[in-house]
């Protein structure tokens, strides 16, 4: 029996993949403060359900820095907008350009958080399963490269500690330091290529590429997947359709203006779609509490 | 039969993409439009790679080179433009040709961003590093790439091209507030980083390209990677 994980991650990989694709599209499509804020909020909660926000906390500083830069820079560069708040030197700073900066920071943050959740849900074996049918080599290369990252980092540390032990790593000038770093890289490349090619020979011996690629993990599309797919297709489809008719947009320039009032059918469908993984995860969470209290 | 399905699928994909781009363009969604076009061009280069006959040795070696290129970028994360990734991409393309160069560059960009943080810039970097490898591979037997000065000039120029190309992702994201002044300010602000990237490329190539080409061609002969 294959462990398919729990909650949202236990769905068929194609469903998860298209869900994330739709989230990314929505993040770029709906430039509306409430839409983006709720999307950001949902992805943060989703991240907390997936790994208690571990990977989110690790990168939060970097992401918030980028968002802050965007918020500060936009009103400085852009003089569009009708409402002038104050003058910086002789440059007008407008309310609209400030709002636009905030909107764009929200878009960036949502995209980055969606990617974090994506990395947690679409694990390398799922990635290989998804893409090995039409791009077997490319998918395989990316999967193997993913595995090489921690391996090579480990080797890099090992080489550096050996170099230090024999008196290396004491370059003074920048040029000397760069040279020493490249020495380390030279060792890494000869070592890793040799061992990688040993692996390739063993792959050849076991018949890699001799037929259609088979997957070690078999995912089947069951009834629950079908149910979830219909739910996601209806809510997501309506949200997308509404997007093309101007719902969920918010005009910033020349002056702030929303085309529709906030609480309309479109916003509700959008909310249902983006909070879908939270439904699934919290259902499992409640279910778990429920059986535990019985025992 | 399957090949035919794939062809029909590709044509449908193109039509869908064309329809989407018209919608994006008319509605002013320039960021998704640019990402769509970049992903499409990446797909075509990947298809090209899939069609080539390649041994399992080559597949694993490409992954190892991409891994090295990606890892070599991580310790330099605090200096945004100084990293040997471009050097690794260029040298692998010089030894193994355009397809390998493209794969090493784009895979390295994708995978290293998993550690550094994915964002709308990832496809842009994938295409920029991929094209760096592709162009180095096509020029590999030209007089320019045979001389050390020519190679380092190539790396120097690509240092700037890479920066100018990836700047566009930043500018397109801000498109709602586009002005030529903003455009020029961005390029002026990135000049120092682009220069650092160009100089470090030239530096690595001058000192190490011969040695690395030797290492890689030796491996290629020893394990019969291409025949």
XYZ file of C-alpha atoms in Angstrom:
522
model
C 0.000 0.000 0.000
C 1.383 3.370 -0.926
C 1.265 6.119 1.610
C -0.559 8.889 -0.169
C -0.368 11.304 2.706
C -3.442 12.830 4.249
C -5.837 15.639 3.509
C -5.301 17.616 0.329
C -2.003 15.857 -0.484
C -3.807 12.534 -0.723
C -5.697 13.645 -3.819
C -4.598 12.568 -7.276
C -1.392 14.471 -8.253
C -3.009 15.953 -11.374
C -5.764 17.509 -9.259
C -3.201 19.062 -6.912
C -1.127 20.296 -9.846
C -4.039 22.012 -11.605
C -5.220 23.462 -8.321
C -1.860 25.186 -7.801
C -1.798 26.345 -11.425
C -5.237 27.917 -10.914
C -4.090 29.588 -7.683
C -1.106 31.153 -9.472
C -3.351 32.357 -12.286
C -5.860 33.831 -9.822
C -3.079 35.593 -7.927
C -2.104 37.409 -11.115
C -5.641 37.857 -12.470
C -7.555 39.333 -9.529
C -5.863 42.598 -8.675
C -8.265 43.386 -5.892
C -7.117 44.003 -2.308
C -9.759 41.749 -0.688
C -9.299 38.923 -3.180
C -5.531 39.007 -2.761
C -5.648 39.344 0.999
C -7.953 36.343 1.334
C -5.797 34.345 -1.090
C -2.701 35.184 0.933
C -4.466 34.323 4.189
C -5.640 30.956 2.845
C -2.206 29.989 1.502
C -0.618 30.839 4.853
C -3.142 28.668 6.723
C -2.657 25.919 4.148
C 1.106 26.081 4.733
C 0.543 25.756 8.471
C -1.597 22.676 7.914
C 1.030 21.106 5.665
C 4.152 21.359 7.835
C 3.215 23.645 10.746
C 4.653 26.552 8.774
C 8.242 25.315 9.073
C 9.296 26.239 5.534
C 7.232 29.406 5.698
C 9.016 30.625 8.817
C 12.397 29.888 7.267
C 11.759 32.126 4.259
C 9.388 34.688 5.773
C 12.135 37.258 6.398
C 13.356 37.230 2.787
C 9.809 37.373 1.414
C 8.734 40.209 3.665
C 11.864 42.135 2.688
C 10.951 41.830 -1.001
C 7.377 42.912 -0.258
C 8.613 45.910 1.740
C 10.944 46.975 -1.084
C 8.066 46.820 -3.564
C 5.742 48.825 -1.327
C 8.344 51.551 -0.803
C 9.604 51.684 -4.394
C 6.327 51.874 -6.308
C 5.114 55.289 -5.108
C 8.628 56.663 -5.627
C 8.775 55.566 -9.257
C 5.219 56.035 -10.321
C 3.570 59.429 -10.438
C 0.294 58.185 -11.862
C -2.898 58.619 -9.898
C -5.215 61.490 -9.091
C -4.941 61.895 -5.320
C -1.675 63.561 -4.400
C -0.804 62.919 -0.768
C 2.412 64.896 -0.431
C 5.492 66.004 -2.330
C 8.870 64.384 -1.932
C 11.216 67.098 -3.174
C 9.259 68.111 -6.270
C 7.880 64.629 -7.027
C 4.235 64.008 -6.210
C 3.476 60.873 -4.202
C -0.033 59.626 -4.920
C -2.405 57.471 -2.903
C -3.075 55.329 -5.989
C 0.554 54.443 -6.560
C 0.870 53.479 -2.890
C -2.158 51.176 -3.174
C -0.742 49.698 -6.362
C 2.519 48.937 -4.567
C 0.627 47.186 -1.767
C -1.425 45.215 -4.315
C 1.693 44.116 -6.124
C 3.384 43.111 -2.871
C 0.307 40.991 -2.075
C 0.525 39.352 -5.514
C 4.211 38.550 -5.041
C 3.691 37.160 -1.547
C 0.763 34.991 -2.670
C 2.766 33.594 -5.591
C 5.715 32.756 -3.340
C 3.529 31.142 -0.668
C 1.648 29.112 -3.276
C 5.020 27.817 -4.469
C 5.953 26.847 -0.909
C 2.765 24.797 -0.557
C 3.342 23.348 -4.027
C 6.781 22.092 -2.998
C 5.303 20.394 0.053
C 2.440 18.727 -1.821
C 4.053 17.816 -5.141
C 6.956 15.723 -3.861
C 9.646 14.583 -6.346
C 8.004 11.180 -6.898
C 4.678 12.862 -7.680
C 6.475 15.293 -10.012
C 8.078 12.373 -11.847
C 4.698 10.632 -12.083
C 3.073 13.756 -13.552
C 5.592 14.576 -16.235
C 7.302 11.308 -17.088
C 4.594 10.375 -19.589
C 5.245 13.226 -22.009
C 8.684 14.520 -21.057
C 10.410 11.504 -19.482
C 13.995 12.756 -19.741
C 13.361 16.325 -18.674
C 11.291 15.207 -15.681
C 13.927 12.659 -14.752
C 16.768 15.179 -14.990
C 14.938 17.654 -12.768
C 14.160 14.939 -10.198
C 17.758 13.713 -10.105
C 19.052 17.294 -9.861
C 16.731 17.819 -6.886
C 18.278 14.835 -5.182
C 21.791 16.051 -5.999
C 21.338 19.343 -4.138
C 21.527 17.973 -0.553
C 24.108 15.364 -1.615
C 26.386 17.961 -3.203
C 25.976 20.361 -0.298
C 27.032 17.573 2.045
C 30.068 16.801 -0.106
C 30.923 20.484 -0.340
C 31.046 20.745 3.454
C 33.179 17.623 3.616
C 35.684 18.984 1.065
C 35.889 22.344 2.819
C 36.571 20.749 6.202
C 39.330 18.597 4.713
C 40.818 21.638 2.990
C 40.802 23.516 6.274
C 42.473 20.617 8.050
C 45.378 20.692 5.602
C 45.785 24.451 5.915
C 43.625 25.823 3.118
C 40.983 28.505 3.298
C 43.315 31.222 4.518
C 43.291 33.460 1.461
C 43.426 37.149 2.286
C 42.446 38.979 -0.869
C 39.120 38.571 -2.693
C 40.878 37.072 -5.699
C 42.636 34.521 -3.510
C 39.330 33.591 -1.859
C 37.594 33.129 -5.203
C 40.485 30.966 -6.376
C 40.256 28.764 -3.315
C 36.485 28.464 -3.709
C 37.029 27.302 -7.269
C 39.596 24.728 -6.110
C 36.870 23.282 -3.878
C 34.473 23.309 -6.822
C 37.045 21.470 -8.972
C 37.245 18.666 -6.429
C 33.464 18.573 -6.196
C 32.983 18.279 -9.949
C 35.482 15.431 -10.473
C 34.187 13.512 -7.469
C 30.494 13.957 -8.270
C 30.735 13.274 -11.989
C 32.633 10.037 -11.411
C 30.123 8.755 -8.865
C 27.153 9.965 -10.930
C 28.399 8.051 -13.950
C 28.811 4.924 -11.896
C 25.119 5.320 -11.161
C 24.393 5.775 -14.856
C 26.161 2.523 -15.701
C 24.018 0.682 -13.183
C 20.938 2.320 -14.719
C 21.996 1.109 -18.145
C 22.525 -2.399 -16.754
C 18.953 -2.374 -15.479
C 17.626 -1.268 -18.847
C 16.966 2.467 -18.514
C 15.370 3.871 -21.637
C 14.733 0.460 -23.182
C 10.973 0.864 -23.174
C 8.160 3.086 -22.036
C 8.870 4.518 -18.636
C 6.973 2.887 -15.779
C 6.334 4.591 -12.468
C 7.148 3.084 -9.099
C 4.132 4.787 -7.593
C 0.769 4.139 -9.148
C -1.909 6.707 -8.432
C -5.468 5.803 -9.206
C -8.278 8.235 -9.784
C -10.979 7.200 -7.328
C -14.489 8.374 -6.475
C -13.317 10.898 -3.929
C -10.996 12.433 -6.532
C -13.920 12.712 -8.925
C -16.044 14.429 -6.288
C -13.281 16.880 -5.379
C -12.575 17.521 -9.049
C -16.179 18.465 -9.745
C -16.224 20.800 -6.768
C -12.966 22.462 -7.850
C -14.047 22.634 -11.494
C -17.363 24.324 -10.683
C -16.034 26.864 -8.178
C -12.760 27.512 -10.011
C -14.430 27.639 -13.409
C -17.032 30.160 -12.243
C -14.320 32.254 -10.588
C -12.289 32.259 -13.802
C -15.324 32.991 -15.973
C -16.318 35.879 -13.733
C -12.763 37.169 -13.986
C -13.135 37.566 -17.742
C -16.338 39.558 -17.223
C -14.597 42.024 -14.967
C -15.449 40.611 -11.557
C -12.661 40.740 -9.026
C -10.879 43.624 -10.676
C -10.113 46.876 -9.084
C -9.061 49.913 -11.046
C -6.185 51.740 -9.421
C -5.221 54.342 -12.013
C -6.260 57.084 -12.463
C -8.399 56.753 -9.331
C -9.512 53.901 -7.057
C -12.676 52.235 -8.256
C -14.161 48.758 -7.888
C -16.490 47.672 -10.674
C -18.735 45.534 -8.480
C -19.595 45.620 -4.769
C -17.423 43.217 -2.752
C -20.064 40.737 -1.624
C -21.288 39.209 -4.844
C -21.592 35.623 -6.058
C -18.142 35.745 -7.625
C -16.275 36.479 -4.402
C -18.080 33.592 -2.685
C -17.103 31.103 -5.389
C -13.557 32.430 -5.319
C -13.431 31.966 -1.532
C -14.841 28.440 -1.797
C -12.195 27.545 -4.347
C -9.179 28.937 -2.526
C -10.205 27.555 0.872
C -10.829 24.060 -0.500
C -7.559 22.516 0.839
C -8.279 24.069 4.228
C -11.658 22.303 4.267
C -9.957 19.027 3.527
C -7.157 19.443 6.029
C -9.376 20.677 8.833
C -11.831 17.850 8.202
C -9.035 15.378 8.885
C -7.933 17.350 11.894
C -11.428 17.367 13.419
C -11.905 13.703 12.527
C -8.689 12.869 14.329
C -9.814 14.728 17.481
C -13.135 12.942 17.243
C -11.774 9.389 17.164
C -9.170 10.140 19.766
C -11.708 11.416 22.265
C -13.731 8.243 21.815
C -10.898 5.962 22.882
C -0.323 6.830 -32.838
C 0.966 8.250 -29.587
C 3.273 10.586 -31.512
C 0.250 11.800 -33.457
C -1.703 12.458 -30.258
C 1.246 14.409 -28.935
C 1.338 16.541 -32.090
C -2.385 17.263 -31.890
C -1.946 18.075 -28.216
C 0.821 20.545 -29.002
C -1.291 22.262 -31.649
C -4.213 22.523 -29.216
C -1.871 23.897 -26.570
C -0.671 26.577 -28.985
C -4.240 27.559 -29.894
C -5.234 27.754 -26.239
C -2.130 29.798 -25.479
C -2.868 32.132 -28.391
C -6.447 32.667 -27.164
C -5.253 33.275 -23.607
C -2.577 35.717 -24.744
C -5.119 37.774 -26.663
C -7.277 37.971 -23.536
C -4.317 38.820 -21.309
C -3.082 41.455 -23.741
C -6.414 43.187 -24.168
C -7.060 43.180 -20.412
C -3.556 44.403 -19.561
C -2.404 41.330 -17.613
C 1.212 41.609 -18.727
C 2.842 39.478 -16.016
C 0.814 36.286 -16.720
C 1.153 36.978 -20.461
C 4.940 37.127 -20.279
C 5.115 34.012 -18.083
C 2.853 32.122 -20.500
C 5.042 33.004 -23.485
C 8.227 32.075 -21.622
C 6.852 28.732 -20.470
C 5.790 27.984 -24.059
C 9.246 28.703 -25.435
C 10.759 26.562 -22.677
C 8.395 23.701 -23.592
C 9.529 23.786 -27.211
C 13.184 23.666 -26.205
C 12.440 20.751 -23.842
C 10.614 18.881 -26.642
C 13.651 19.409 -28.846
C 15.787 17.857 -26.146
C 13.423 14.894 -25.702
C 13.709 14.086 -29.391
C 17.482 13.768 -29.382
C 18.905 10.320 -28.865
C 20.695 10.468 -25.522
C 22.326 7.776 -23.393
C 21.519 7.214 -19.693
C 25.077 8.357 -18.928
C 24.358 11.718 -20.539
C 21.087 12.078 -18.639
C 22.718 11.529 -15.245
C 25.685 13.703 -16.149
C 23.409 16.600 -17.122
C 21.662 16.257 -13.763
C 25.020 16.218 -11.947
C 26.241 19.320 -13.813
C 22.963 21.121 -13.156
C 23.266 20.164 -9.498
C 26.798 21.534 -9.337
C 25.738 24.728 -11.091
C 22.825 25.136 -8.661
C 24.819 24.341 -5.516
C 27.639 26.670 -6.507
C 25.093 29.484 -6.472
C 23.954 28.938 -2.889
C 27.042 30.091 -0.918
C 27.040 33.311 -2.962
C 23.360 34.110 -2.297
C 24.274 37.261 -0.376
C 26.164 38.680 -3.394
C 23.293 38.697 -5.905
C 25.276 38.515 -9.139
C 28.589 36.882 -8.285
C 28.271 33.121 -8.718
C 29.964 30.426 -10.808
C 26.615 29.091 -12.123
C 26.985 30.864 -15.474
C 30.536 29.560 -15.718
C 29.425 25.948 -15.165
C 26.628 26.373 -17.720
C 28.950 27.860 -20.364
C 31.692 25.286 -19.884
C 29.302 22.310 -20.043
C 27.817 23.737 -23.239
C 31.304 24.193 -24.716
C 32.121 20.533 -24.138
C 28.765 18.822 -24.744
C 26.875 21.114 -27.122
C 23.760 23.298 -27.167
C 21.084 20.852 -25.900
C 23.100 19.881 -22.830
C 23.966 23.526 -22.182
C 20.304 24.478 -22.301
C 19.241 21.683 -19.960
C 22.012 22.385 -17.445
C 21.153 26.088 -17.371
C 17.396 25.770 -17.047
C 17.443 22.869 -14.566
C 20.007 24.693 -12.407
C 17.807 27.815 -12.329
C 14.667 25.871 -11.438
C 16.236 23.724 -8.743
C 18.385 26.397 -7.066
C 15.302 28.580 -6.714
C 13.673 25.804 -4.718
C 16.223 26.620 -2.036
C 16.465 30.375 -2.580
C 12.746 31.001 -3.152
C 10.555 30.549 -6.231
C 8.802 33.515 -7.705
C 7.727 35.042 -11.002
C 11.426 35.409 -11.826
C 12.038 31.651 -12.011
C 10.892 31.084 -15.641
C 12.869 34.149 -16.722
C 16.040 32.835 -15.114
C 15.397 29.379 -16.574
C 15.154 30.837 -20.064
C 18.113 33.207 -19.597
C 20.489 30.529 -18.295
C 19.124 28.020 -20.817
C 19.783 30.401 -23.692
C 23.247 31.151 -22.310
C 24.036 27.432 -22.548
C 22.325 27.057 -25.911
C 24.267 29.912 -27.523
C 27.583 28.778 -26.012
C 26.911 25.296 -27.380
C 26.180 26.532 -30.902
C 29.370 28.587 -30.896
C 31.510 25.846 -29.400
C 33.666 25.178 -32.447
C 33.846 28.786 -33.639
C 37.114 30.723 -33.568
C 35.649 32.959 -30.855
C 35.214 30.147 -28.353
C 38.554 28.525 -29.146
C 40.519 31.467 -27.814
C 40.573 32.214 -24.127
C 39.973 35.930 -24.741
C 36.961 35.134 -26.928
C 35.452 32.842 -24.304
C 35.843 35.363 -21.532
C 34.379 38.102 -23.759
C 31.404 35.808 -24.359
C 30.957 35.331 -20.599
C 31.321 39.067 -20.025
C 28.648 39.934 -22.593
C 26.258 37.282 -21.246
C 26.696 38.691 -17.751
C 25.015 41.860 -18.997
C 22.483 40.107 -21.241
C 21.358 37.931 -18.335
C 20.780 40.953 -16.128
C 18.992 42.927 -18.853
C 16.757 39.975 -19.618
C 15.769 39.176 -16.032
C 15.215 42.911 -15.316
C 12.249 42.650 -17.665
C 10.461 40.340 -15.238
C 10.717 43.060 -12.597
C 9.519 45.774 -14.976
C 6.624 43.734 -16.367
C 5.398 43.000 -12.865
C 5.137 46.729 -12.272
C 3.573 47.363 -15.636
C 0.646 49.250 -14.181
C 3.097 52.012 -13.302
C 5.313 51.765 -16.359
C 7.242 54.795 -17.512
C 10.484 55.121 -19.449
C 11.960 56.820 -16.440
C 11.180 53.714 -14.364
C 12.698 51.565 -17.108
C 15.939 53.561 -17.156
C 16.157 53.715 -13.365
C 15.841 49.932 -13.142
C 18.579 49.376 -15.691
C 20.826 51.960 -14.094
C 20.259 50.414 -10.661
C 21.104 46.944 -11.945
C 24.276 48.120 -13.726
C 26.549 47.423 -10.782
C 25.153 43.882 -10.347
C 25.363 43.152 -14.068
C 28.947 44.386 -14.137
C 29.804 42.153 -11.169
C 28.203 39.174 -12.919
C 30.060 39.938 -16.172
C 33.413 40.415 -14.449
C 33.064 37.263 -12.346
C 32.155 35.269 -15.479
C 35.232 36.568 -17.265
C 37.368 35.907 -14.184
C 36.214 32.296 -13.808
C 36.539 31.608 -17.532
C 40.053 33.048 -17.817
C 41.341 31.041 -14.863
C 39.412 27.789 -15.005
C 37.739 27.151 -18.368
C 40.677 25.149 -19.834
C 40.892 22.976 -16.718
C 37.150 22.288 -16.594
C 36.947 21.546 -20.295
C 39.695 19.007 -19.721
C 37.875 17.394 -16.782
C 34.600 17.192 -18.690
C 36.049 15.883 -21.956
C 38.004 13.255 -20.042
C 34.784 12.059 -18.366
C 33.035 12.113 -21.720
C 35.680 9.839 -23.276
C 36.027 7.577 -20.252
C 32.315 6.772 -19.962
C 31.468 7.030 -23.695
C 28.778 9.582 -23.023
C 28.105 10.476 -26.658
C 28.579 8.108 -29.521
